[in-house]
Amino acid sequence: MIRGWYTGASGMRAQQWRLDAVANNLANVSTSGYKKDVTSFKAFPELLLRRQDDDGVYKHPFGSADAAPIVGKLGTGVELNELFTQFTQGAPLETSSDFDMMLEGKGFFAVATPYGERYTRNGSFILGKEGYLETSEGYPVMGENGPIRVKANNFQVDSEGRIWINAAYPDDPEVMVGREANQWEETVLLDTLKIVEFDLDRYLEKQGVSLYRESQTSGPAMTMDMIRRPKVIQGFVEASNVDPVLEMVQMIEVNRAYEANQKVIQTEDSLLGTLINQVAKFG
């Protein structure tokens, strides 16, 4: 009976981990570039039960002569196996802002932070006070030659992540307002967005504000070449890949599973109390 307590408690703890992941996913359903957390569980080692009252005599024509024939297996609980990030593609959302970009395919933007280089799928960028392309938290977006410095209305990003500026009006970006792409007569390649990949991106560690850092399991960041890099779309951001309906259904499942494990513990406690009272009565 004591084993039943621990089995039920392990189930409650597992559902708590699952609930935390679902709640975090729902809280970030509107966060650009957010990737949902997924939990997976594994069972504790099972106990192998054998009959202890057999002496090895054949009791069936084709039975076993084992001194303790196997009865079956008994589960002893469950534990969290891993909490990983699912990097499925989110839907494109048009913003019409030159500073917003999304990646269509596998890859990450590189961002410079005080703690080292970090990586993100959130392409909702802004123009910083010093003219650098930055995240909403003020971290510079990295190009292959370093931080990217641009002027409003005077740069374009092509599908390969190359950043072009109009050489005819480099110091007067307001002149470019309303001009079509084919009216750019003289363009100069400023830099190329630094886009990286990992051997096992599902094991990247989340750092908050849509940033990730590499781990020993994910492997180091590797800059993607032009052939393999994802398509860059300017004027769009990638929506979260969280399905709110699915997450709500999972939350209901978690609550029911948690309550079921609670009832297991309550039942075990009641049975143990009854057993103790009966032993005391006839002892």
PDB file of C-alpha atoms in Angstrom:
ATOM      1  CA  MET A   1       0.000   0.000   0.000  1.00  0.00           C
ATOM      2  CA  ILE A   2       2.856   2.335   0.734  1.00  0.00           C
ATOM      3  CA  ARG A   3       4.019   1.722  -2.842  1.00  0.00           C
ATOM      4  CA  GLY A   4       0.643   3.033  -4.063  1.00  0.00           C
ATOM      5  CA  TRP A   5       1.285   6.348  -2.337  1.00  0.00           C
ATOM      6  CA  TYR A   6       4.547   6.848  -4.175  1.00  0.00           C
ATOM      7  CA  THR A   7       3.054   5.741  -7.476  1.00  0.00           C
ATOM      8  CA  GLY A   8       0.189   8.220  -7.151  1.00  0.00           C
ATOM      9  CA  ALA A   9       2.530  10.994  -5.993  1.00  0.00           C
ATOM     10  CA  SER A  10       4.838  10.450  -8.972  1.00  0.00           C
ATOM     11  CA  GLY A  11       1.820  10.742 -11.274  1.00  0.00           C
ATOM     12  CA  MET A  12       0.770  14.022  -9.636  1.00  0.00           C
ATOM     13  CA  ARG A  13       4.303  15.393  -9.978  1.00  0.00           C
ATOM     14  CA  ALA A  14       4.409  14.425 -13.665  1.00  0.00           C
ATOM     15  CA  GLN A  15       1.122  16.203 -14.339  1.00  0.00           C
ATOM     16  CA  GLN A  16       2.473  19.284 -12.563  1.00  0.00           C
ATOM     17  CA  TRP A  17       5.380  19.419 -15.027  1.00  0.00           C
ATOM     18  CA  ARG A  18       2.954  19.025 -17.900  1.00  0.00           C
ATOM     19  CA  LEU A  19       0.685  21.765 -16.550  1.00  0.00           C
ATOM     20  CA  ASP A  20       3.625  24.188 -16.248  1.00  0.00           C
ATOM     21  CA  ALA A  21       4.526  23.591 -19.908  1.00  0.00           C
ATOM     22  CA  VAL A  22       0.934  24.039 -21.107  1.00  0.00           C
ATOM     23  CA  ALA A  23       0.482  27.215 -19.044  1.00  0.00           C
ATOM     24  CA  ASN A  24       3.702  28.686 -20.458  1.00  0.00           C
ATOM     25  CA  ASN A  25       2.587  27.860 -23.996  1.00  0.00           C
ATOM     26  CA  LEU A  26      -0.780  29.560 -23.485  1.00  0.00           C
ATOM     27  CA  ALA A  27       0.884  32.628 -21.962  1.00  0.00           C
ATOM     28  CA  ASN A  28       2.998  33.046 -25.120  1.00  0.00           C
ATOM     29  CA  VAL A  29       0.380  32.256 -27.750  1.00  0.00           C
ATOM     30  CA  SER A  30       0.712  35.836 -29.090  1.00  0.00           C
ATOM     31  CA  THR A  31       4.509  36.087 -28.810  1.00  0.00           C
ATOM     32  CA  SER A  32       6.183  36.344 -32.215  1.00  0.00           C
ATOM     33  CA  GLY A  33       8.517  33.449 -32.960  1.00  0.00           C
ATOM     34  CA  TYR A  34       7.635  31.555 -29.785  1.00  0.00           C
ATOM     35  CA  LYS A  35       8.090  27.771 -29.941  1.00  0.00           C
ATOM     36  CA  LYS A  36       6.033  25.597 -27.641  1.00  0.00           C
ATOM     37  CA  ASP A  37       7.392  23.345 -24.905  1.00  0.00           C
ATOM     38  CA  VAL A  38       6.598  19.645 -24.991  1.00  0.00           C
ATOM     39  CA  THR A  39       6.963  17.183 -22.106  1.00  0.00           C
ATOM     40  CA  SER A  40       7.706  13.466 -22.359  1.00  0.00           C
ATOM     41  CA  PHE A  41       7.660  10.940 -19.518  1.00  0.00           C
ATOM     42  CA  LYS A  42       9.081   7.523 -18.749  1.00  0.00           C
ATOM     43  CA  ALA A  43       8.096   4.826 -16.286  1.00  0.00           C
ATOM     44  CA  PHE A  44      10.167   3.864 -13.280  1.00  0.00           C
ATOM     45  CA  PRO A  45      11.688   0.364 -13.523  1.00  0.00           C
ATOM     46  CA  GLU A  46       8.950  -2.233 -13.271  1.00  0.00           C
ATOM     47  CA  LEU A  47       8.887  -4.928 -10.638  1.00  0.00           C
ATOM     48  CA  LEU A  48       8.815  -8.517 -11.870  1.00  0.00           C
ATOM     49  CA  LEU A  49       6.460 -10.593  -9.732  1.00  0.00           C
ATOM     50  CA  ARG A  50       6.963 -14.345  -9.212  1.00  0.00           C
ATOM     51  CA  ARG A  51       5.004 -16.970  -7.287  1.00  0.00           C
ATOM     52  CA  GLN A  52       6.830 -17.921  -4.119  1.00  0.00           C
ATOM     53  CA  ASP A  53       4.815 -21.047  -3.145  1.00  0.00           C
ATOM     54  CA  ASP A  54       5.875 -23.308  -6.053  1.00  0.00           C
ATOM     55  CA  ASP A  55       8.608 -25.906  -5.554  1.00  0.00           C
ATOM     56  CA  GLY A  56       9.556 -26.449  -9.179  1.00  0.00           C
ATOM     57  CA  VAL A  57       7.177 -29.336  -9.801  1.00  0.00           C
ATOM     58  CA  TYR A  58       5.481 -29.372 -13.195  1.00  0.00           C
ATOM     59  CA  LYS A  59       1.885 -28.318 -12.664  1.00  0.00           C
ATOM     60  CA  HIS A  60       0.949 -28.088 -16.345  1.00  0.00           C
ATOM     61  CA  PRO A  61       1.868 -30.401 -19.247  1.00  0.00           C
ATOM     62  CA  PHE A  62       3.863 -27.725 -21.008  1.00  0.00           C
ATOM     63  CA  GLY A  63       4.478 -25.413 -18.073  1.00  0.00           C
ATOM     64  CA  SER A  64       7.711 -24.167 -16.612  1.00  0.00           C
ATOM     65  CA  ALA A  65       9.720 -26.013 -13.988  1.00  0.00           C
ATOM     66  CA  ASP A  66      10.897 -22.699 -12.595  1.00  0.00           C
ATOM     67  CA  ALA A  67      10.868 -22.664  -8.825  1.00  0.00           C
ATOM     68  CA  ALA A  68       9.158 -19.268  -8.971  1.00  0.00           C
ATOM     69  CA  PRO A  69       7.115 -18.873 -12.175  1.00  0.00           C
ATOM     70  CA  ILE A  70       6.548 -15.320 -13.380  1.00  0.00           C
ATOM     71  CA  VAL A  71       3.188 -13.769 -12.487  1.00  0.00           C
ATOM     72  CA  GLY A  72       3.627 -10.479 -14.299  1.00  0.00           C
ATOM     73  CA  LYS A  73       4.999  -6.962 -14.026  1.00  0.00           C
ATOM     74  CA  LEU A  74       4.070  -4.202 -11.600  1.00  0.00           C
ATOM     75  CA  GLY A  75       4.574  -0.520 -12.432  1.00  0.00           C
ATOM     76  CA  THR A  76       6.103   1.699  -9.765  1.00  0.00           C
ATOM     77  CA  GLY A  77       5.389   5.184 -11.091  1.00  0.00           C
ATOM     78  CA  VAL A  78       6.419   7.712 -13.706  1.00  0.00           C
ATOM     79  CA  GLU A  79       8.912  10.568 -14.012  1.00  0.00           C
ATOM     80  CA  LEU A  80       9.708  13.431 -16.391  1.00  0.00           C
ATOM     81  CA  ASN A  81      11.988  12.212 -19.161  1.00  0.00           C
ATOM     82  CA  GLU A  82      12.613  15.546 -20.905  1.00  0.00           C
ATOM     83  CA  LEU A  83      11.165  18.986 -21.537  1.00  0.00           C
ATOM     84  CA  PHE A  84      12.028  20.065 -25.069  1.00  0.00           C
ATOM     85  CA  THR A  85      11.090  22.763 -27.575  1.00  0.00           C
ATOM     86  CA  GLN A  86       9.165  21.907 -30.726  1.00  0.00           C
ATOM     87  CA  PHE A  87      10.480  24.042 -33.610  1.00  0.00           C
ATOM     88  CA  THR A  88       7.642  23.669 -36.085  1.00  0.00           C
ATOM     89  CA  GLN A  89       7.065  26.609 -38.436  1.00  0.00           C
ATOM     90  CA  GLY A  90       4.669  29.316 -37.266  1.00  0.00           C
ATOM     91  CA  ALA A  91       2.240  31.161 -39.531  1.00  0.00           C
ATOM     92  CA  PRO A  92       3.424  34.376 -41.281  1.00  0.00           C
ATOM     93  CA  LEU A  93       1.952  37.651 -40.039  1.00  0.00           C
ATOM     94  CA  GLU A  94       2.279  40.726 -42.242  1.00  0.00           C
ATOM     95  CA  THR A  95       3.363  43.939 -40.501  1.00  0.00           C
ATOM     96  CA  SER A  96       4.573  46.037 -43.486  1.00  0.00           C
ATOM     97  CA  SER A  97       7.479  47.244 -41.339  1.00  0.00           C
ATOM     98  CA  ASP A  98      10.914  47.178 -42.975  1.00  0.00           C
ATOM     99  CA  PHE A  99      12.434  46.197 -39.641  1.00  0.00           C
ATOM    100  CA  ASP A 100      10.343  43.027 -39.239  1.00  0.00           C
ATOM    101  CA  MET A 101      11.651  39.790 -40.742  1.00  0.00           C
ATOM    102  CA  MET A 102      10.795  36.114 -40.571  1.00  0.00           C
ATOM    103  CA  LEU A 103      12.605  32.908 -41.436  1.00  0.00           C
ATOM    104  CA  GLU A 104      10.741  30.411 -43.588  1.00  0.00           C
ATOM    105  CA  GLY A 105      12.509  27.190 -42.715  1.00  0.00           C
ATOM    106  CA  LYS A 106      15.093  25.950 -40.265  1.00  0.00           C
ATOM    107  CA  GLY A 107      17.489  28.498 -38.734  1.00  0.00           C
ATOM    108  CA  PHE A 108      17.912  31.277 -36.170  1.00  0.00           C
ATOM    109  CA  PHE A 109      18.830  34.957 -36.139  1.00  0.00           C
ATOM    110  CA  ALA A 110      21.998  35.693 -34.152  1.00  0.00           C
ATOM    111  CA  VAL A 111      21.802  38.404 -31.483  1.00  0.00           C
ATOM    112  CA  ALA A 112      24.586  40.006 -29.424  1.00  0.00           C
ATOM    113  CA  THR A 113      23.887  40.204 -25.667  1.00  0.00           C
ATOM    114  CA  PRO A 114      26.043  41.087 -22.642  1.00  0.00           C
ATOM    115  CA  TYR A 115      26.159  37.355 -21.880  1.00  0.00           C
ATOM    116  CA  GLY A 116      27.369  36.304 -25.290  1.00  0.00           C
ATOM    117  CA  GLU A 117      25.722  35.520 -28.582  1.00  0.00           C
ATOM    118  CA  ARG A 118      22.137  34.287 -28.373  1.00  0.00           C
ATOM    119  CA  TYR A 119      19.664  33.085 -31.003  1.00  0.00           C
ATOM    120  CA  THR A 120      16.035  33.813 -31.795  1.00  0.00           C
ATOM    121  CA  ARG A 121      13.192  33.155 -34.228  1.00  0.00           C
ATOM    122  CA  ASN A 122      11.484  36.405 -33.254  1.00  0.00           C
ATOM    123  CA  GLY A 123      12.154  38.798 -36.126  1.00  0.00           C
ATOM    124  CA  SER A 124      10.236  41.741 -34.674  1.00  0.00           C
ATOM    125  CA  PHE A 125      13.156  44.185 -34.777  1.00  0.00           C
ATOM    126  CA  ILE A 126      13.444  47.945 -34.242  1.00  0.00           C
ATOM    127  CA  LEU A 127      15.853  50.729 -35.160  1.00  0.00           C
ATOM    128  CA  GLY A 128      17.973  51.530 -32.115  1.00  0.00           C
ATOM    129  CA  LYS A 129      18.999  55.007 -30.994  1.00  0.00           C
ATOM    130  CA  GLU A 130      22.447  54.577 -32.532  1.00  0.00           C
ATOM    131  CA  GLY A 131      21.050  53.321 -35.827  1.00  0.00           C
ATOM    132  CA  TYR A 132      21.579  49.596 -35.227  1.00  0.00           C
ATOM    133  CA  LEU A 133      19.009  46.940 -36.016  1.00  0.00           C
ATOM    134  CA  GLU A 134      17.976  45.615 -32.604  1.00  0.00           C
ATOM    135  CA  THR A 135      15.519  43.355 -30.812  1.00  0.00           C
ATOM    136  CA  SER A 136      12.770  44.974 -28.752  1.00  0.00           C
ATOM    137  CA  GLU A 137      15.027  44.490 -25.686  1.00  0.00           C
ATOM    138  CA  GLY A 138      17.839  46.482 -27.322  1.00  0.00           C
ATOM    139  CA  TYR A 139      20.154  43.608 -28.347  1.00  0.00           C
ATOM    140  CA  PRO A 140      21.898  44.205 -31.722  1.00  0.00           C
ATOM    141  CA  VAL A 141      21.043  41.827 -34.548  1.00  0.00           C
ATOM    142  CA  MET A 142      24.185  40.298 -35.984  1.00  0.00           C
ATOM    143  CA  GLY A 143      25.292  40.262 -39.590  1.00  0.00           C
ATOM    144  CA  GLU A 144      28.173  38.192 -40.875  1.00  0.00           C
ATOM    145  CA  ASN A 145      30.412  41.262 -40.400  1.00  0.00           C
ATOM    146  CA  GLY A 146      29.057  42.340 -37.005  1.00  0.00           C
ATOM    147  CA  PRO A 147      26.123  44.458 -35.789  1.00  0.00           C
ATOM    148  CA  ILE A 148      23.962  45.863 -38.596  1.00  0.00           C
ATOM    149  CA  ARG A 149      23.626  49.643 -38.925  1.00  0.00           C
ATOM    150  CA  VAL A 150      20.845  50.886 -41.194  1.00  0.00           C
ATOM    151  CA  LYS A 151      18.679  53.930 -41.870  1.00  0.00           C
ATOM    152  CA  ALA A 152      14.903  53.987 -41.928  1.00  0.00           C
ATOM    153  CA  ASN A 153      13.336  53.655 -45.401  1.00  0.00           C
ATOM    154  CA  ASN A 154      16.763  53.174 -46.968  1.00  0.00           C
ATOM    155  CA  PHE A 155      17.416  49.441 -46.811  1.00  0.00           C
ATOM    156  CA  GLN A 156      15.978  46.235 -48.171  1.00  0.00           C
ATOM    157  CA  VAL A 157      16.514  42.588 -47.262  1.00  0.00           C
ATOM    158  CA  ASP A 158      16.284  39.982 -50.004  1.00  0.00           C
ATOM    159  CA  SER A 159      15.187  36.371 -49.620  1.00  0.00           C
ATOM    160  CA  GLU A 160      18.763  35.232 -48.940  1.00  0.00           C
ATOM    161  CA  GLY A 161      19.198  37.645 -46.035  1.00  0.00           C
ATOM    162  CA  ARG A 162      21.418  40.139 -47.868  1.00  0.00           C
ATOM    163  CA  ILE A 163      20.920  43.747 -46.782  1.00  0.00           C
ATOM    164  CA  TRP A 164      20.993  46.370 -49.552  1.00  0.00           C
ATOM    165  CA  ILE A 165      21.048  50.144 -49.165  1.00  0.00           C
ATOM    166  CA  ASN A 166      20.326  52.799 -51.782  1.00  0.00           C
ATOM    167  CA  ALA A 167      23.589  54.500 -52.627  1.00  0.00           C
ATOM    168  CA  ALA A 168      21.845  57.469 -54.253  1.00  0.00           C
ATOM    169  CA  TYR A 169      20.358  58.703 -50.974  1.00  0.00           C
ATOM    170  CA  PRO A 170      22.459  57.282 -48.168  1.00  0.00           C
ATOM    171  CA  ASP A 171      22.096  60.351 -45.936  1.00  0.00           C
ATOM    172  CA  ASP A 172      18.506  61.301 -46.734  1.00  0.00           C
ATOM    173  CA  PRO A 173      16.295  58.283 -45.983  1.00  0.00           C
ATOM    174  CA  GLU A 174      13.102  60.339 -46.106  1.00  0.00           C
ATOM    175  CA  VAL A 175      13.518  60.675 -49.876  1.00  0.00           C
ATOM    176  CA  MET A 176      12.952  56.923 -50.158  1.00  0.00           C
ATOM    177  CA  VAL A 177       9.483  56.987 -48.592  1.00  0.00           C
ATOM    178  CA  GLY A 178       6.934  55.626 -51.057  1.00  0.00           C
ATOM    179  CA  ARG A 179       9.494  54.504 -53.653  1.00  0.00           C
ATOM    180  CA  GLU A 180       9.043  51.048 -55.143  1.00  0.00           C
ATOM    181  CA  ALA A 181      11.765  48.398 -55.050  1.00  0.00           C
ATOM    182  CA  ASN A 182      12.382  48.654 -58.790  1.00  0.00           C
ATOM    183  CA  GLN A 183      13.072  52.394 -58.423  1.00  0.00           C
ATOM    184  CA  TRP A 184      16.246  51.709 -56.487  1.00  0.00           C
ATOM    185  CA  GLU A 185      18.787  52.669 -59.112  1.00  0.00           C
ATOM    186  CA  GLU A 186      22.038  52.256 -57.222  1.00  0.00           C
ATOM    187  CA  THR A 187      22.209  49.632 -54.506  1.00  0.00           C
ATOM    188  CA  VAL A 188      25.141  48.620 -52.344  1.00  0.00           C
ATOM    189  CA  LEU A 189      25.438  45.392 -50.347  1.00  0.00           C
ATOM    190  CA  LEU A 190      25.744  46.410 -46.701  1.00  0.00           C
ATOM    191  CA  ASP A 191      25.939  43.007 -45.012  1.00  0.00           C
ATOM    192  CA  THR A 192      24.227  39.622 -44.769  1.00  0.00           C
ATOM    193  CA  LEU A 193      22.127  38.483 -41.821  1.00  0.00           C
ATOM    194  CA  LYS A 194      23.923  35.917 -39.700  1.00  0.00           C
ATOM    195  CA  ILE A 195      21.665  32.861 -39.690  1.00  0.00           C
ATOM    196  CA  VAL A 196      22.755  29.792 -37.735  1.00  0.00           C
ATOM    197  CA  GLU A 197      21.652  26.198 -37.172  1.00  0.00           C
ATOM    198  CA  PHE A 198      22.354  23.423 -34.664  1.00  0.00           C
ATOM    199  CA  ASP A 199      22.748  19.663 -34.853  1.00  0.00           C
ATOM    200  CA  LEU A 200      19.928  19.156 -32.312  1.00  0.00           C
ATOM    201  CA  ASP A 201      17.998  22.406 -32.004  1.00  0.00           C
ATOM    202  CA  ARG A 202      15.303  20.789 -29.805  1.00  0.00           C
ATOM    203  CA  TYR A 203      17.821  20.811 -26.941  1.00  0.00           C
ATOM    204  CA  LEU A 204      18.524  24.554 -27.046  1.00  0.00           C
ATOM    205  CA  GLU A 205      18.027  26.260 -23.693  1.00  0.00           C
ATOM    206  CA  LYS A 206      15.439  29.018 -23.447  1.00  0.00           C
ATOM    207  CA  GLN A 207      16.732  32.297 -21.987  1.00  0.00           C
ATOM    208  CA  GLY A 208      13.510  34.310 -21.919  1.00  0.00           C
ATOM    209  CA  VAL A 209      12.404  37.147 -24.261  1.00  0.00           C
ATOM    210  CA  SER A 210      12.430  34.636 -27.174  1.00  0.00           C
ATOM    211  CA  LEU A 211      16.166  33.996 -26.900  1.00  0.00           C
ATOM    212  CA  TYR A 212      17.980  30.640 -26.900  1.00  0.00           C
ATOM    213  CA  ARG A 213      21.481  29.570 -26.084  1.00  0.00           C
ATOM    214  CA  GLU A 214      23.384  26.504 -27.149  1.00  0.00           C
ATOM    215  CA  SER A 215      23.840  23.525 -24.850  1.00  0.00           C
ATOM    216  CA  GLN A 216      26.194  20.556 -24.839  1.00  0.00           C
ATOM    217  CA  THR A 217      23.450  18.402 -26.347  1.00  0.00           C
ATOM    218  CA  SER A 218      22.384  20.874 -29.049  1.00  0.00           C
ATOM    219  CA  GLY A 219      25.945  21.408 -30.260  1.00  0.00           C
ATOM    220  CA  PRO A 220      27.546  24.748 -31.223  1.00  0.00           C
ATOM    221  CA  ALA A 221      25.975  27.288 -33.560  1.00  0.00           C
ATOM    222  CA  MET A 222      26.958  26.865 -37.209  1.00  0.00           C
ATOM    223  CA  THR A 223      26.542  29.685 -39.723  1.00  0.00           C
ATOM    224  CA  MET A 224      24.399  28.508 -42.637  1.00  0.00           C
ATOM    225  CA  ASP A 225      25.639  28.959 -46.180  1.00  0.00           C
ATOM    226  CA  MET A 226      23.557  30.513 -48.950  1.00  0.00           C
ATOM    227  CA  ILE A 227      22.433  27.158 -50.336  1.00  0.00           C
ATOM    228  CA  ARG A 228      21.003  25.772 -47.097  1.00  0.00           C
ATOM    229  CA  ARG A 229      19.780  28.876 -45.299  1.00  0.00           C
ATOM    230  CA  PRO A 230      16.039  29.559 -44.919  1.00  0.00           C
ATOM    231  CA  LYS A 231      14.139  32.139 -46.919  1.00  0.00           C
ATOM    232  CA  VAL A 232      14.058  35.591 -45.304  1.00  0.00           C
ATOM    233  CA  ILE A 233      10.823  37.555 -45.731  1.00  0.00           C
ATOM    234  CA  GLN A 234      10.902  41.259 -44.917  1.00  0.00           C
ATOM    235  CA  GLY A 235       7.744  42.930 -43.606  1.00  0.00           C
ATOM    236  CA  PHE A 236       6.511  39.762 -41.890  1.00  0.00           C
ATOM    237  CA  VAL A 237       6.979  38.118 -38.498  1.00  0.00           C
ATOM    238  CA  GLU A 238       6.517  34.480 -37.559  1.00  0.00           C
ATOM    239  CA  ALA A 239       3.586  33.782 -35.267  1.00  0.00           C
ATOM    240  CA  SER A 240       3.789  31.403 -32.322  1.00  0.00           C
ATOM    241  CA  ASN A 241       3.391  27.729 -33.207  1.00  0.00           C
ATOM    242  CA  VAL A 242       1.071  27.192 -30.229  1.00  0.00           C
ATOM    243  CA  ASP A 243      -2.443  25.930 -30.999  1.00  0.00           C
ATOM    244  CA  PRO A 244      -4.532  27.436 -28.164  1.00  0.00           C
ATOM    245  CA  VAL A 245      -7.411  24.979 -28.652  1.00  0.00           C
ATOM    246  CA  LEU A 246      -5.086  21.989 -28.379  1.00  0.00           C
ATOM    247  CA  GLU A 247      -3.382  23.447 -25.319  1.00  0.00           C
ATOM    248  CA  MET A 248      -6.741  24.017 -23.595  1.00  0.00           C
ATOM    249  CA  VAL A 249      -7.715  20.401 -24.280  1.00  0.00           C
ATOM    250  CA  GLN A 250      -4.405  19.250 -22.817  1.00  0.00           C
ATOM    251  CA  MET A 251      -4.983  21.401 -19.741  1.00  0.00           C
ATOM    252  CA  ILE A 252      -8.304  19.632 -19.147  1.00  0.00           C
ATOM    253  CA  GLU A 253      -6.579  16.256 -19.551  1.00  0.00           C
ATOM    254  CA  VAL A 254      -3.884  17.282 -17.060  1.00  0.00           C
ATOM    255  CA  ASN A 255      -6.455  18.329 -14.455  1.00  0.00           C
ATOM    256  CA  ARG A 256      -8.343  15.056 -14.773  1.00  0.00           C
ATOM    257  CA  ALA A 257      -5.180  12.967 -14.578  1.00  0.00           C
ATOM    258  CA  TYR A 258      -4.042  14.929 -11.520  1.00  0.00           C
ATOM    259  CA  GLU A 259      -7.374  14.328  -9.793  1.00  0.00           C
ATOM    260  CA  ALA A 260      -7.220  10.605 -10.638  1.00  0.00           C
ATOM    261  CA  ASN A 261      -3.811  10.310  -8.979  1.00  0.00           C
ATOM    262  CA  GLN A 262      -5.163  12.197  -5.974  1.00  0.00           C
ATOM    263  CA  LYS A 263      -7.940   9.634  -5.626  1.00  0.00           C
ATOM    264  CA  VAL A 264      -5.384   6.812  -5.802  1.00  0.00           C
ATOM    265  CA  ILE A 265      -3.554   8.259  -2.796  1.00  0.00           C
ATOM    266  CA  GLN A 266      -6.799   8.823  -0.897  1.00  0.00           C
ATOM    267  CA  THR A 267      -7.909   5.237  -1.572  1.00  0.00           C
ATOM    268  CA  GLU A 268      -4.554   3.821  -0.507  1.00  0.00           C
ATOM    269  CA  ASP A 269      -4.691   5.878   2.674  1.00  0.00           C
ATOM    270  CA  SER A 270      -8.179   4.641   3.428  1.00  0.00           C
ATOM    271  CA  LEU A 271      -7.185   1.001   2.855  1.00  0.00           C
ATOM    272  CA  LEU A 272      -4.118   1.354   5.048  1.00  0.00           C
ATOM    273  CA  GLY A 273      -6.217   2.914   7.804  1.00  0.00           C
ATOM    274  CA  THR A 274      -8.703   0.057   7.604  1.00  0.00           C
ATOM    275  CA  LEU A 275      -5.894  -2.528   7.727  1.00  0.00           C
ATOM    276  CA  ILE A 276      -4.299  -0.934  10.785  1.00  0.00           C
ATOM    277  CA  ASN A 277      -7.639  -0.763  12.590  1.00  0.00           C
ATOM    278  CA  GLN A 278      -8.362  -4.420  11.821  1.00  0.00           C
ATOM    279  CA  VAL A 279      -4.923  -5.553  13.010  1.00  0.00           C
ATOM    280  CA  ALA A 280      -5.349  -3.550  16.211  1.00  0.00           C
ATOM    281  CA  LYS A 281      -8.797  -5.061  16.710  1.00  0.00           C
ATOM    282  CA  PHE A 282      -7.692  -8.693  16.454  1.00  0.00           C
ATOM    283  CA  GLY A 283      -4.153  -8.248  17.729  1.00  0.00           C
TER     284      GLY A 283
END
